[in-house]
């Protein structure tokens, strides 16, 4: 079993749609959680951290369920510029483990 | 702002050749790491370092060596390249040893024939 698992997609949605991505992790010792965004042929960049109480940054909402070892990312009012691959990341020790990513395409 | 700089951006090797991927950061970050990214596999950690003189293995260390003689530099050495090492390699750093945002270089695309 992979340490971090994500639905690979692709998710194809129209502009303005709401889309949700899920991620599960296997290491219960994981202490911190993140969502990164990666554009085609570019390096990953931090989108947002995920806090225990859930957190929001504009159109983006992240949730964490430690009991189920589950993380989610919700994007509201999708924009064309949201098209990218979204990577779920957990930090069990000094290193960080990445999911394979969920690809999102937002269409006009 | 330079951030994390990787060189070369592209490289083609023959099986059995050796090479070094260079990584430098100018943010005085303690932690540096190397990942490889393959289709459907996500980023996998090769080696990491929590400070000068300290290195440790990640998930897929075989066939790679690293050293951290300075805070700024963290080169990745391929000892004897194999086609299975064809991948995109990313160097990343963060300020703290155990937590915080990872900053990535632009990646190095390596093909081993």
PDB file of C-alpha atoms in Angstrom:
ATOM      1  CA  UNK A   1       0.000   0.000   0.000  1.00  0.00           C
ATOM      2  CA  UNK A   2       1.313   3.455  -0.898  1.00  0.00           C
ATOM      3  CA  UNK A   3       1.985   5.748   2.024  1.00  0.00           C
ATOM      4  CA  UNK A   4      -0.120   8.532   0.500  1.00  0.00           C
ATOM      5  CA  UNK A   5      -2.926   7.706  -1.914  1.00  0.00           C
ATOM      6  CA  UNK A   6      -4.893  10.000  -4.157  1.00  0.00           C
ATOM      7  CA  UNK A   7      -7.473   9.546  -6.875  1.00  0.00           C
ATOM      8  CA  UNK A   8      -5.407  10.275 -10.016  1.00  0.00           C
ATOM      9  CA  UNK A   9      -8.349  11.718 -11.940  1.00  0.00           C
ATOM     10  CA  UNK A  10      -8.384  13.398 -14.322  1.00  0.00           C
ATOM     11  CA  UNK A  11     -11.145  15.662 -13.146  1.00  0.00           C
ATOM     12  CA  UNK A  12     -12.599  17.707 -16.002  1.00  0.00           C
ATOM     13  CA  UNK A  13     -14.943  20.428 -14.771  1.00  0.00           C
ATOM     14  CA  UNK A  14     -16.519  23.578 -16.215  1.00  0.00           C
ATOM     15  CA  UNK A  15     -15.587  27.019 -14.976  1.00  0.00           C
ATOM     16  CA  UNK A  16     -17.478  27.883 -11.829  1.00  0.00           C
ATOM     17  CA  UNK A  17     -17.838  24.287 -10.658  1.00  0.00           C
ATOM     18  CA  UNK A  18     -16.981  23.028  -7.202  1.00  0.00           C
ATOM     19  CA  UNK A  19     -14.566  20.105  -7.103  1.00  0.00           C
ATOM     20  CA  UNK A  20     -13.218  18.021  -4.226  1.00  0.00           C
ATOM     21  CA  UNK A  21     -10.073  15.917  -3.975  1.00  0.00           C
ATOM     22  CA  UNK A  22      -9.424  13.233  -1.406  1.00  0.00           C
ATOM     23  CA  UNK A  23      -6.259  11.777   0.021  1.00  0.00           C
ATOM     24  CA  UNK A  24      -5.551   9.008   2.514  1.00  0.00           C
ATOM     25  CA  UNK A  25      -2.315   8.351   4.360  1.00  0.00           C
ATOM     26  CA  UNK A  26      -1.056   5.241   6.125  1.00  0.00           C
ATOM     27  CA  UNK A  27       1.376   6.568   8.741  1.00  0.00           C
ATOM     28  CA  UNK A  28      -0.603   7.538  11.821  1.00  0.00           C
ATOM     29  CA  UNK A  29       2.487   9.321  13.194  1.00  0.00           C
ATOM     30  CA  UNK A  30       2.189  11.991  10.493  1.00  0.00           C
ATOM     31  CA  UNK A  31       2.148  15.384  12.109  1.00  0.00           C
ATOM     32  CA  UNK A  32       1.738  17.915   9.340  1.00  0.00           C
ATOM     33  CA  UNK A  33      -0.151  17.954   6.088  1.00  0.00           C
ATOM     34  CA  UNK A  34      -0.110  20.049   2.943  1.00  0.00           C
ATOM     35  CA  UNK A  35      -1.538  20.485  -0.502  1.00  0.00           C
ATOM     36  CA  UNK A  36       0.909  21.388  -3.261  1.00  0.00           C
ATOM     37  CA  UNK A  37       0.086  22.442  -6.782  1.00  0.00           C
ATOM     38  CA  UNK A  38       2.156  21.401  -9.797  1.00  0.00           C
ATOM     39  CA  UNK A  39       1.706  22.892 -13.242  1.00  0.00           C
ATOM     40  CA  UNK A  40       2.710  20.860 -16.286  1.00  0.00           C
ATOM     41  CA  UNK A  41       6.500  20.447 -16.483  1.00  0.00           C
ATOM     42  CA  UNK A  42       7.029  22.748 -13.506  1.00  0.00           C
ATOM     43  CA  UNK A  43       8.108  22.283  -9.927  1.00  0.00           C
ATOM     44  CA  UNK A  44       5.561  21.749  -7.128  1.00  0.00           C
ATOM     45  CA  UNK A  45       4.583  24.806  -5.101  1.00  0.00           C
ATOM     46  CA  UNK A  46       2.812  25.029  -1.773  1.00  0.00           C
ATOM     47  CA  UNK A  47      -0.915  25.700  -2.104  1.00  0.00           C
ATOM     48  CA  UNK A  48      -1.853  25.493   1.551  1.00  0.00           C
ATOM     49  CA  UNK A  49      -1.137  23.768   4.814  1.00  0.00           C
ATOM     50  CA  UNK A  50      -3.865  21.614   6.372  1.00  0.00           C
ATOM     51  CA  UNK A  51      -4.721  22.205  10.015  1.00  0.00           C
ATOM     52  CA  UNK A  52      -6.622  19.931  12.381  1.00  0.00           C
ATOM     53  CA  UNK A  53      -9.587  22.282  12.610  1.00  0.00           C
ATOM     54  CA  UNK A  54      -9.781  22.722   8.854  1.00  0.00           C
ATOM     55  CA  UNK A  55      -8.795  25.906   7.095  1.00  0.00           C
ATOM     56  CA  UNK A  56      -9.802  28.080   4.218  1.00  0.00           C
ATOM     57  CA  UNK A  57      -7.867  30.295   1.830  1.00  0.00           C
ATOM     58  CA  UNK A  58     -10.170  32.131  -0.535  1.00  0.00           C
ATOM     59  CA  UNK A  59     -11.848  29.573  -2.769  1.00  0.00           C
ATOM     60  CA  UNK A  60      -9.838  26.700  -1.288  1.00  0.00           C
ATOM     61  CA  UNK A  61     -10.814  24.705   1.803  1.00  0.00           C
ATOM     62  CA  UNK A  62      -8.732  21.937   3.350  1.00  0.00           C
ATOM     63  CA  UNK A  63      -9.958  19.405   5.890  1.00  0.00           C
ATOM     64  CA  UNK A  64      -8.142  16.823   7.991  1.00  0.00           C
ATOM     65  CA  UNK A  65      -9.647  13.758   9.661  1.00  0.00           C
ATOM     66  CA  UNK A  66      -6.940  12.170  11.812  1.00  0.00           C
ATOM     67  CA  UNK A  67      -9.139   9.282  12.942  1.00  0.00           C
ATOM     68  CA  UNK A  68      -9.739   8.199   9.349  1.00  0.00           C
ATOM     69  CA  UNK A  69      -6.297   9.378   8.153  1.00  0.00           C
ATOM     70  CA  UNK A  70      -7.967  11.377   5.444  1.00  0.00           C
ATOM     71  CA  UNK A  71      -7.337  14.811   3.930  1.00  0.00           C
ATOM     72  CA  UNK A  72      -9.485  16.719   1.482  1.00  0.00           C
ATOM     73  CA  UNK A  73      -9.251  19.803  -0.701  1.00  0.00           C
ATOM     74  CA  UNK A  74     -12.324  21.646  -1.936  1.00  0.00           C
ATOM     75  CA  UNK A  75     -12.105  24.219  -4.724  1.00  0.00           C
ATOM     76  CA  UNK A  76     -15.115  26.473  -5.203  1.00  0.00           C
ATOM     77  CA  UNK A  77     -15.907  28.577  -8.264  1.00  0.00           C
ATOM     78  CA  UNK A  78     -13.192  26.899 -10.365  1.00  0.00           C
ATOM     79  CA  UNK A  79     -11.123  29.107 -12.654  1.00  0.00           C
ATOM     80  CA  UNK A  80      -9.270  28.156 -15.830  1.00  0.00           C
ATOM     81  CA  UNK A  81      -6.073  28.971 -13.950  1.00  0.00           C
ATOM     82  CA  UNK A  82      -6.828  26.234 -11.399  1.00  0.00           C
ATOM     83  CA  UNK A  83      -5.938  23.609 -14.027  1.00  0.00           C
ATOM     84  CA  UNK A  84      -2.988  21.730 -12.558  1.00  0.00           C
ATOM     85  CA  UNK A  85      -2.070  18.602 -10.635  1.00  0.00           C
ATOM     86  CA  UNK A  86      -2.750  18.741  -6.897  1.00  0.00           C
ATOM     87  CA  UNK A  87      -0.395  16.827  -4.639  1.00  0.00           C
ATOM     88  CA  UNK A  88      -1.269  15.658  -1.155  1.00  0.00           C
ATOM     89  CA  UNK A  89       1.737  15.718   1.175  1.00  0.00           C
ATOM     90  CA  UNK A  90       2.234  14.305   4.662  1.00  0.00           C
ATOM     91  CA  UNK A  91       5.185  14.729   6.986  1.00  0.00           C
ATOM     92  CA  UNK A  92       5.686  11.696   9.270  1.00  0.00           C
ATOM     93  CA  UNK A  93       9.302  12.418  10.217  1.00  0.00           C
ATOM     94  CA  UNK A  94      11.924  14.757   8.880  1.00  0.00           C
ATOM     95  CA  UNK A  95      10.960  13.862   5.348  1.00  0.00           C
ATOM     96  CA  UNK A  96       7.800  14.547   3.388  1.00  0.00           C
ATOM     97  CA  UNK A  97       5.839  11.954   1.463  1.00  0.00           C
ATOM     98  CA  UNK A  98       3.894  12.883  -1.654  1.00  0.00           C
ATOM     99  CA  UNK A  99       0.846  11.375  -3.246  1.00  0.00           C
ATOM    100  CA  UNK A 100       0.936  10.757  -6.991  1.00  0.00           C
ATOM    101  CA  UNK A 101      -1.366  13.737  -7.530  1.00  0.00           C
ATOM    102  CA  UNK A 102      -4.834  14.444  -8.867  1.00  0.00           C
ATOM    103  CA  UNK A 103      -5.044  16.142 -12.223  1.00  0.00           C
ATOM    104  CA  UNK A 104      -7.633  18.881 -12.669  1.00  0.00           C
ATOM    105  CA  UNK A 105      -8.660  20.491 -15.946  1.00  0.00           C
ATOM    106  CA  UNK A 106     -11.085  23.418 -15.812  1.00  0.00           C
ATOM    107  CA  UNK A 107     -12.799  24.084 -19.137  1.00  0.00           C
ATOM    108  CA  UNK A 108     -14.537  27.232 -20.395  1.00  0.00           C
TER     109      UNK A 108
ATOM    110  CA  UNK B   1      15.750  35.878  -5.782  1.00  0.00           C
ATOM    111  CA  UNK B   2      17.542  32.685  -6.792  1.00  0.00           C
ATOM    112  CA  UNK B   3      15.927  30.310  -4.255  1.00  0.00           C
ATOM    113  CA  UNK B   4      16.822  26.725  -5.199  1.00  0.00           C
ATOM    114  CA  UNK B   5      18.955  26.314  -8.297  1.00  0.00           C
ATOM    115  CA  UNK B   6      19.457  22.985 -10.046  1.00  0.00           C
ATOM    116  CA  UNK B   7      21.794  22.156 -12.883  1.00  0.00           C
ATOM    117  CA  UNK B   8      21.722  20.786 -15.484  1.00  0.00           C
ATOM    118  CA  UNK B   9      18.098  21.103 -16.592  1.00  0.00           C
ATOM    119  CA  UNK B  10      18.461  18.328 -19.157  1.00  0.00           C
ATOM    120  CA  UNK B  11      20.941  15.467 -19.459  1.00  0.00           C
ATOM    121  CA  UNK B  12      21.261  12.335 -21.564  1.00  0.00           C
ATOM    122  CA  UNK B  13      23.535   9.566 -20.310  1.00  0.00           C
ATOM    123  CA  UNK B  14      24.554   6.160 -21.496  1.00  0.00           C
ATOM    124  CA  UNK B  15      24.137   3.153 -19.224  1.00  0.00           C
ATOM    125  CA  UNK B  16      27.067   2.896 -16.847  1.00  0.00           C
ATOM    126  CA  UNK B  17      28.087   6.551 -16.977  1.00  0.00           C
ATOM    127  CA  UNK B  18      28.242   8.595 -13.810  1.00  0.00           C
ATOM    128  CA  UNK B  19      27.188  12.163 -13.258  1.00  0.00           C
ATOM    129  CA  UNK B  20      26.355  14.721 -10.594  1.00  0.00           C
ATOM    130  CA  UNK B  21      23.214  16.812 -10.372  1.00  0.00           C
ATOM    131  CA  UNK B  22      23.988  20.089  -8.648  1.00  0.00           C
ATOM    132  CA  UNK B  23      21.681  21.825  -6.186  1.00  0.00           C
ATOM    133  CA  UNK B  24      22.271  25.107  -4.390  1.00  0.00           C
ATOM    134  CA  UNK B  25      20.043  27.242  -2.204  1.00  0.00           C
ATOM    135  CA  UNK B  26      20.687  30.772  -1.003  1.00  0.00           C
ATOM    136  CA  UNK B  27      18.046  30.919   1.743  1.00  0.00           C
ATOM    137  CA  UNK B  28      20.226  29.479   4.534  1.00  0.00           C
ATOM    138  CA  UNK B  29      17.874  26.509   4.835  1.00  0.00           C
ATOM    139  CA  UNK B  30      18.861  23.668   7.131  1.00  0.00           C
ATOM    140  CA  UNK B  31      16.968  20.934   5.305  1.00  0.00           C
ATOM    141  CA  UNK B  32      17.634  19.850   1.725  1.00  0.00           C
ATOM    142  CA  UNK B  33      16.374  16.850  -0.199  1.00  0.00           C
ATOM    143  CA  UNK B  34      16.286  15.129  -3.547  1.00  0.00           C
ATOM    144  CA  UNK B  35      13.164  13.617  -5.121  1.00  0.00           C
ATOM    145  CA  UNK B  36      12.525  11.792  -8.330  1.00  0.00           C
ATOM    146  CA  UNK B  37       9.202  12.036 -10.111  1.00  0.00           C
ATOM    147  CA  UNK B  38       7.914   9.304 -12.396  1.00  0.00           C
ATOM    148  CA  UNK B  39       4.505   9.047 -14.087  1.00  0.00           C
ATOM    149  CA  UNK B  40       1.897   7.589 -11.753  1.00  0.00           C
ATOM    150  CA  UNK B  41       4.362   7.371  -8.856  1.00  0.00           C
ATOM    151  CA  UNK B  42       4.443  10.874  -7.506  1.00  0.00           C
ATOM    152  CA  UNK B  43       7.576  12.315  -5.982  1.00  0.00           C
ATOM    153  CA  UNK B  44       9.728   9.797  -4.139  1.00  0.00           C
ATOM    154  CA  UNK B  45      12.392  10.838  -1.696  1.00  0.00           C
ATOM    155  CA  UNK B  46      15.921   9.723  -2.585  1.00  0.00           C
ATOM    156  CA  UNK B  47      18.120  11.315   0.113  1.00  0.00           C
ATOM    157  CA  UNK B  48      17.804  14.209   2.500  1.00  0.00           C
ATOM    158  CA  UNK B  49      19.959  16.282   4.814  1.00  0.00           C
ATOM    159  CA  UNK B  50      19.049  18.155   7.985  1.00  0.00           C
ATOM    160  CA  UNK B  51      22.256  20.166   8.048  1.00  0.00           C
ATOM    161  CA  UNK B  52      25.832  20.364   6.858  1.00  0.00           C
ATOM    162  CA  UNK B  53      27.611  17.057   7.398  1.00  0.00           C
ATOM    163  CA  UNK B  54      24.366  15.109   7.960  1.00  0.00           C
ATOM    164  CA  UNK B  55      22.641  13.011   5.315  1.00  0.00           C
ATOM    165  CA  UNK B  56      20.113  10.197   5.417  1.00  0.00           C
ATOM    166  CA  UNK B  57      18.368   7.844   3.041  1.00  0.00           C
ATOM    167  CA  UNK B  58      14.834   8.272   1.785  1.00  0.00           C
ATOM    168  CA  UNK B  59      12.535   5.788   0.067  1.00  0.00           C
ATOM    169  CA  UNK B  60      14.646   5.059  -3.033  1.00  0.00           C
ATOM    170  CA  UNK B  61      18.350   5.654  -2.241  1.00  0.00           C
ATOM    171  CA  UNK B  62      19.934   2.807  -4.220  1.00  0.00           C
ATOM    172  CA  UNK B  63      22.215   3.962  -7.013  1.00  0.00           C
ATOM    173  CA  UNK B  64      22.572   7.482  -5.633  1.00  0.00           C
ATOM    174  CA  UNK B  65      25.026   9.207  -3.309  1.00  0.00           C
ATOM    175  CA  UNK B  66      24.833  12.592  -1.644  1.00  0.00           C
ATOM    176  CA  UNK B  67      27.012  14.805   0.503  1.00  0.00           C
ATOM    177  CA  UNK B  68      26.413  18.052   2.374  1.00  0.00           C
ATOM    178  CA  UNK B  69      29.710  19.804   2.958  1.00  0.00           C
ATOM    179  CA  UNK B  70      28.114  23.259   3.115  1.00  0.00           C
ATOM    180  CA  UNK B  71      24.684  24.576   4.049  1.00  0.00           C
ATOM    181  CA  UNK B  72      24.152  25.840   0.505  1.00  0.00           C
ATOM    182  CA  UNK B  73      25.012  22.805  -1.634  1.00  0.00           C
ATOM    183  CA  UNK B  74      23.560  19.315  -1.863  1.00  0.00           C
ATOM    184  CA  UNK B  75      24.778  17.449  -4.961  1.00  0.00           C
ATOM    185  CA  UNK B  76      23.280  14.132  -6.062  1.00  0.00           C
ATOM    186  CA  UNK B  77      25.626  11.621  -7.654  1.00  0.00           C
ATOM    187  CA  UNK B  78      24.583   8.797  -9.936  1.00  0.00           C
ATOM    188  CA  UNK B  79      27.293   6.197  -9.602  1.00  0.00           C
ATOM    189  CA  UNK B  80      26.555   4.009 -12.642  1.00  0.00           C
ATOM    190  CA  UNK B  81      23.492   5.182 -14.532  1.00  0.00           C
ATOM    191  CA  UNK B  82      20.770   2.687 -15.433  1.00  0.00           C
ATOM    192  CA  UNK B  83      17.687   3.148 -17.661  1.00  0.00           C
ATOM    193  CA  UNK B  84      15.532   2.810 -14.508  1.00  0.00           C
ATOM    194  CA  UNK B  85      17.011   6.118 -13.364  1.00  0.00           C
ATOM    195  CA  UNK B  86      15.402   7.960 -16.265  1.00  0.00           C
ATOM    196  CA  UNK B  87      13.250  10.473 -14.427  1.00  0.00           C
ATOM    197  CA  UNK B  88      12.721  14.085 -13.467  1.00  0.00           C
ATOM    198  CA  UNK B  89      14.757  15.011 -10.401  1.00  0.00           C
ATOM    199  CA  UNK B  90      13.800  17.798  -8.015  1.00  0.00           C
ATOM    200  CA  UNK B  91      15.917  19.324  -5.309  1.00  0.00           C
ATOM    201  CA  UNK B  92      14.038  20.976  -2.446  1.00  0.00           C
ATOM    202  CA  UNK B  93      14.870  22.852   0.724  1.00  0.00           C
ATOM    203  CA  UNK B  94      13.090  24.207   3.776  1.00  0.00           C
ATOM    204  CA  UNK B  95      14.121  26.460   6.625  1.00  0.00           C
ATOM    205  CA  UNK B  96      13.564  24.081   9.527  1.00  0.00           C
ATOM    206  CA  UNK B  97      14.828  20.554  10.025  1.00  0.00           C
ATOM    207  CA  UNK B  98      11.476  18.911  10.541  1.00  0.00           C
ATOM    208  CA  UNK B  99       8.632  21.119   9.387  1.00  0.00           C
ATOM    209  CA  UNK B 100       7.635  23.857   6.990  1.00  0.00           C
ATOM    210  CA  UNK B 101       7.184  24.696   3.349  1.00  0.00           C
ATOM    211  CA  UNK B 102       9.379  22.936   0.815  1.00  0.00           C
ATOM    212  CA  UNK B 103      10.872  25.125  -1.905  1.00  0.00           C
ATOM    213  CA  UNK B 104      11.713  23.270  -5.098  1.00  0.00           C
ATOM    214  CA  UNK B 105      14.187  23.805  -7.863  1.00  0.00           C
ATOM    215  CA  UNK B 106      12.938  23.769 -11.438  1.00  0.00           C
ATOM    216  CA  UNK B 107      13.867  20.137 -11.960  1.00  0.00           C
ATOM    217  CA  UNK B 108      16.428  18.172 -13.949  1.00  0.00           C
ATOM    218  CA  UNK B 109      15.200  15.884 -16.690  1.00  0.00           C
ATOM    219  CA  UNK B 110      17.519  12.874 -17.013  1.00  0.00           C
ATOM    220  CA  UNK B 111      17.396  10.223 -19.727  1.00  0.00           C
ATOM    221  CA  UNK B 112      19.553   7.113 -19.507  1.00  0.00           C
ATOM    222  CA  UNK B 113      19.912   5.165 -22.750  1.00  0.00           C
TER     223      UNK B 113
END
